[in-house]
Coordinates of C-alpha atoms (C1' of nucleotides) in Angstrom, one line a residue:
Chain A
M1 CA -23.1 -9.3 9.3
I2 CA -25.7 -11.2 7.3
L3 CA -26.7 -8.2 5.6
E4 CA -23.2 -7.6 4.4
L5 CA -22.8 -11.1 3.2
K6 CA -26.2 -11.2 1.2
Q7 CA -25.4 -7.8 -0.4
L8 CA -21.8 -9.0 -1.9
F9 CA -22.1 -12.8 -1.8
G10 CA -25.8 -13.4 -2.0
N11 CA -25.7 -14.4 -5.8
I12 CA -22.7 -16.7 -5.0
F13 CA -23.3 -18.4 -1.8
E14 CA -26.3 -20.4 -1.0
E15 CA -28.4 -19.3 2.0
A16 CA -27.3 -22.0 4.4
L17 CA -23.6 -21.1 3.5
I18 CA -24.1 -17.4 4.5
H19 CA -25.8 -18.3 7.8
E20 CA -22.7 -20.8 8.5
I21 CA -20.3 -18.0 7.7
A22 CA -22.0 -15.8 9.8
M23 CA -22.1 -18.3 12.8
V24 CA -18.2 -18.8 13.0
S25 CA -16.7 -15.7 11.4
T26 CA -16.0 -12.0 12.9
L27 CA -16.7 -8.7 11.4
R28 CA -13.8 -6.6 11.7
E29 CA -13.1 -2.7 10.7
V30 CA -9.7 -1.5 10.3
P31 CA -8.7 2.0 9.9
E32 CA -6.3 3.2 7.3
D33 CA -2.9 2.0 7.3
Y34 CA -3.3 -1.0 9.9
M35 CA -1.4 -3.9 9.6
L36 CA -3.8 -6.9 9.5
I37 CA -0.7 -9.6 9.4
D38 CA 2.8 -9.5 8.8
I39 CA 5.2 -12.0 7.5
G40 CA 5.9 -15.1 9.8
E41 CA 2.7 -14.4 11.7
P42 CA 0.5 -17.5 12.1
I43 CA -2.5 -17.3 9.9
K44 CA -5.5 -17.4 12.0
G45 CA -8.1 -17.2 9.0
I46 CA -9.2 -15.9 5.5
P47 CA -10.7 -12.6 5.0
L48 CA -13.6 -12.0 3.0
M49 CA -13.5 -8.2 1.8
I50 CA -16.8 -6.1 2.6
G51 CA -15.2 -2.7 1.6
G52 CA -12.1 -0.8 1.3
A53 CA -8.9 -2.0 0.2
I54 CA -5.8 -3.9 1.5
K55 CA -2.2 -4.0 0.2
I56 CA -0.6 -7.3 -0.2
Y57 CA 3.3 -7.0 0.3
R58 CA 6.3 -9.3 0.0
E59 CA 9.5 -8.9 1.6
N60 CA 13.0 -10.3 1.2
P61 CA 15.2 -11.5 4.0
N62 CA 16.9 -7.8 3.6
G63 CA 13.8 -6.1 4.4
D64 CA 13.1 -4.8 1.2
E65 CA 9.4 -5.1 0.3
L66 CA 7.6 -5.1 -2.9
L67 CA 3.7 -4.4 -3.3
L68 CA 2.2 -7.3 -4.9
H69 CA -1.4 -6.4 -5.4
Y70 CA -4.7 -5.1 -3.8
I71 CA -7.5 -7.1 -2.3
E72 CA -10.8 -5.1 -2.5
E73 CA -14.6 -5.8 -1.9
G74 CA -15.7 -9.0 -2.7
D75 CA -12.2 -10.4 -2.9
S76 CA -10.5 -12.7 -0.4
C77 CA -6.9 -13.6 -0.1
T78 CA -6.9 -16.9 -1.5
L79 CA -3.1 -16.8 -1.9
T80 CA -3.1 -17.5 1.9
Y81 CA -5.2 -20.3 1.6
A82 CA -3.4 -21.9 -0.9
W83 CA -0.1 -22.1 1.4
E84 CA -1.7 -22.3 4.6
M85 CA -2.1 -26.0 4.2
N86 CA 1.7 -26.8 4.8
A87 CA 2.9 -23.9 6.5
S88 CA 0.5 -22.0 8.7
K89 CA 2.8 -19.0 8.7
S90 CA 2.1 -15.9 6.6
K91 CA 4.3 -15.2 3.6
I92 CA 3.1 -12.0 3.1
R93 CA 2.2 -8.6 5.1
A94 CA -1.2 -6.9 4.6
I95 CA -1.7 -3.2 5.2
S96 CA -5.0 -1.6 4.9
E97 CA -5.0 1.2 2.1
L98 CA -8.4 2.4 3.0
P99 CA -10.4 2.1 6.2
S100 CA -11.6 -1.5 5.6
K101 CA -14.4 -3.8 6.6
L102 CA -13.9 -7.5 6.4
I103 CA -15.1 -10.9 7.5
M104 CA -12.6 -13.2 9.1
I105 CA -13.1 -16.9 8.8
P106 CA -11.6 -19.4 11.1
L107 CA -9.5 -21.9 8.9
K108 CA -11.2 -25.0 10.6
Q109 CA -14.7 -24.7 8.9
M110 CA -13.4 -24.0 5.6
E111 CA -12.4 -27.5 4.7
L112 CA -15.6 -28.7 5.7
W113 CA -17.5 -26.1 3.6
E114 CA -15.5 -27.5 0.5
E115 CA -17.5 -30.8 1.0
K116 CA -20.4 -29.2 1.8
F117 CA -21.2 -26.3 -0.3
P118 CA -20.4 -26.5 -4.2
S119 CA -20.6 -22.5 -4.3
W120 CA -17.6 -22.5 -1.5
R121 CA -15.6 -24.5 -3.8
N122 CA -16.4 -22.3 -6.8
F123 CA -15.6 -19.2 -5.2
L124 CA -12.4 -20.5 -4.1
F125 CA -11.5 -21.6 -7.6
R126 CA -12.4 -18.4 -9.2
S127 CA -10.8 -16.2 -6.6
Y128 CA -7.8 -18.3 -6.9
Q129 CA -7.7 -17.6 -10.6
T130 CA -8.1 -14.0 -10.7
R131 CA -5.6 -13.7 -8.2
M132 CA -3.1 -15.6 -10.2
D133 CA -3.7 -13.8 -13.2
E134 CA -3.0 -10.7 -11.1
L135 CA 0.3 -12.2 -10.1
I136 CA 1.3 -13.2 -13.3
E137 CA 0.5 -9.4 -14.4
T138 CA 2.8 -8.1 -11.7
L139 CA 5.4 -10.5 -12.5
D140 CA 5.4 -9.5 -16.3
S141 CA 5.7 -5.9 -15.3
L142 CA 8.4 -6.7 -13.0
A143 CA 10.2 -8.8 -15.7
F144 CA 9.8 -6.7 -18.6
D145 CA 8.6 -3.3 -17.9
G146 CA 11.1 -0.4 -17.1
L147 CA 10.6 1.4 -13.9
E148 CA 8.9 4.3 -15.6
K149 CA 5.8 2.0 -17.0
R150 CA 5.6 0.3 -13.6
L151 CA 5.6 3.6 -11.7
I152 CA 2.7 4.7 -14.1
N153 CA 0.7 1.6 -13.5
Y154 CA 1.3 2.0 -9.9
L155 CA -0.2 5.5 -10.0
A156 CA -3.1 4.5 -11.9
E157 CA -4.0 1.6 -9.8
K158 CA -3.5 3.6 -6.8
R159 CA -5.9 6.2 -8.1
R160 CA -8.5 3.6 -9.0
V161 CA -8.4 2.0 -5.7
N162 CA -8.9 5.2 -3.7
G163 CA -11.1 6.5 -6.1
K164 CA -9.6 10.0 -6.3
N165 CA -7.2 12.2 -8.0
E166 CA -4.9 13.2 -5.1
L167 CA -2.7 10.7 -4.0
Q168 CA -1.3 11.2 -0.6
I169 CA 1.8 9.7 -0.7
T170 CA 5.5 10.4 -0.5
H171 CA 8.1 9.8 -3.0
Q172 CA 9.8 7.7 -0.6
N173 CA 7.0 5.4 0.1
I174 CA 6.5 4.9 -3.5
A175 CA 10.1 4.1 -3.9
L176 CA 9.7 1.3 -1.1
E177 CA 6.5 -0.2 -2.5
L178 CA 8.1 -0.6 -5.9
H179 CA 11.5 -1.7 -4.5
S180 CA 13.3 1.3 -6.2
S181 CA 15.1 4.3 -4.6
R182 CA 13.6 7.8 -3.7
V183 CA 15.9 9.6 -5.8
V184 CA 15.0 7.6 -9.0
I185 CA 11.4 7.8 -8.1
S186 CA 11.7 11.6 -7.8
R187 CA 13.3 12.1 -11.1
L188 CA 10.8 10.0 -12.9
L189 CA 7.9 11.8 -11.3
K190 CA 9.6 15.3 -12.3
K191 CA 9.7 13.9 -15.7
L192 CA 6.0 12.8 -15.8
E193 CA 5.3 16.4 -14.5
H194 CA 6.9 18.0 -17.4
L195 CA 5.1 15.7 -19.6
G196 CA 1.8 17.5 -18.0
K197 CA 0.8 13.7 -16.5
I198 CA 0.8 14.7 -13.2
K199 CA 1.2 17.6 -10.7
L200 CA 3.7 17.5 -7.8
K201 CA 3.1 18.9 -4.3
R202 CA 4.5 18.0 -1.0
N203 CA 3.1 14.7 0.2
E204 CA 0.8 14.8 -2.8
I205 CA 0.5 13.8 -6.4
L206 CA -2.2 15.2 -8.3
M207 CA -3.2 13.0 -11.4
V208 CA -4.2 14.5 -14.5
Chain B
dA1 C1' 6.2 35.6 16.4
dC2 C1' 10.6 33.5 16.1
dA3 C1' 14.0 29.7 16.0
dT4 C1' 15.0 25.0 15.7
dT5 C1' 14.5 20.5 14.0
dA6 C1' 12.5 17.0 11.0
dA7 C1' 10.9 15.4 6.8
dT8 C1' 10.5 15.9 2.1
dT9 C1' 12.0 17.0 -2.6
dG10 C1' 15.3 18.7 -6.1
dT11 C1' 19.5 18.4 -8.4
dG12 C1' 24.7 17.9 -9.7
dT13 C1' 28.3 14.6 -10.0
Chain C
dA1 C1' 24.6 5.6 -5.9
dC2 C1' 25.8 9.6 -2.8
dA3 C1' 26.0 14.1 -1.2
dC4 C1' 24.0 18.4 -0.6
dA5 C1' 20.9 22.2 -1.0
dA6 C1' 16.2 23.8 -1.1
dT7 C1' 11.8 23.9 0.4
dT8 C1' 8.0 22.7 3.9
dA9 C1' 5.6 21.2 8.1
dA10 C1' 5.9 20.5 13.3
dT11 C1' 7.4 21.9 17.5
dG12 C1' 8.8 24.4 21.1
dT13 C1' 9.6 28.9 23.6

DNA sequence: ACATTAATTGTGT
DNA sequence: ACACAATTAATGT
């Protein structure tokens, strides 16, 4: 685990911190499509992403979900940290998009580190900031963009995260993640296909 | 190989 | 949004 930590965080964290992290944390590897935490579950710790990608969802009381953003290697889920203080129940759902590797840090240690290691405070702060920026971005998109633009963004982001042009996904799934309906997504995708932006197959979308 | 069923996608109203 | 048709994949016999 020290190896992975040094690789990704060697420049950010001091040696002593890396060792402390390695002492108290556990390395987890999860397959694709694995739910790491669901809404309402108690938060056990904060993840440091080593590899892969995780989708973060929000859900309303009716059970409608909405994809908020991804976290990727080098990221942490600082949102969790922000509200872990008061309520220790998760307000989000996290599902792996790819097979992923992550280090789970128990909550207890983290407060100590804030005092002890400036680099840790820094990391939290920076991570927090980028996360907020991302959230604002998706919020803007929700508020001001039409569904078509959101769909295009979604596809582009998915291609980037997966690193390939063939996206294995059903229209129904896209509809759920964007909080739309299947029919609407199908129609928009068809339109995009006619525009030559994508090619549609069953269970797969080819980005051009 | 064939029939049946379920899941996914396309289209009209 | 709803209903239905068409297509494709999965499963059993």
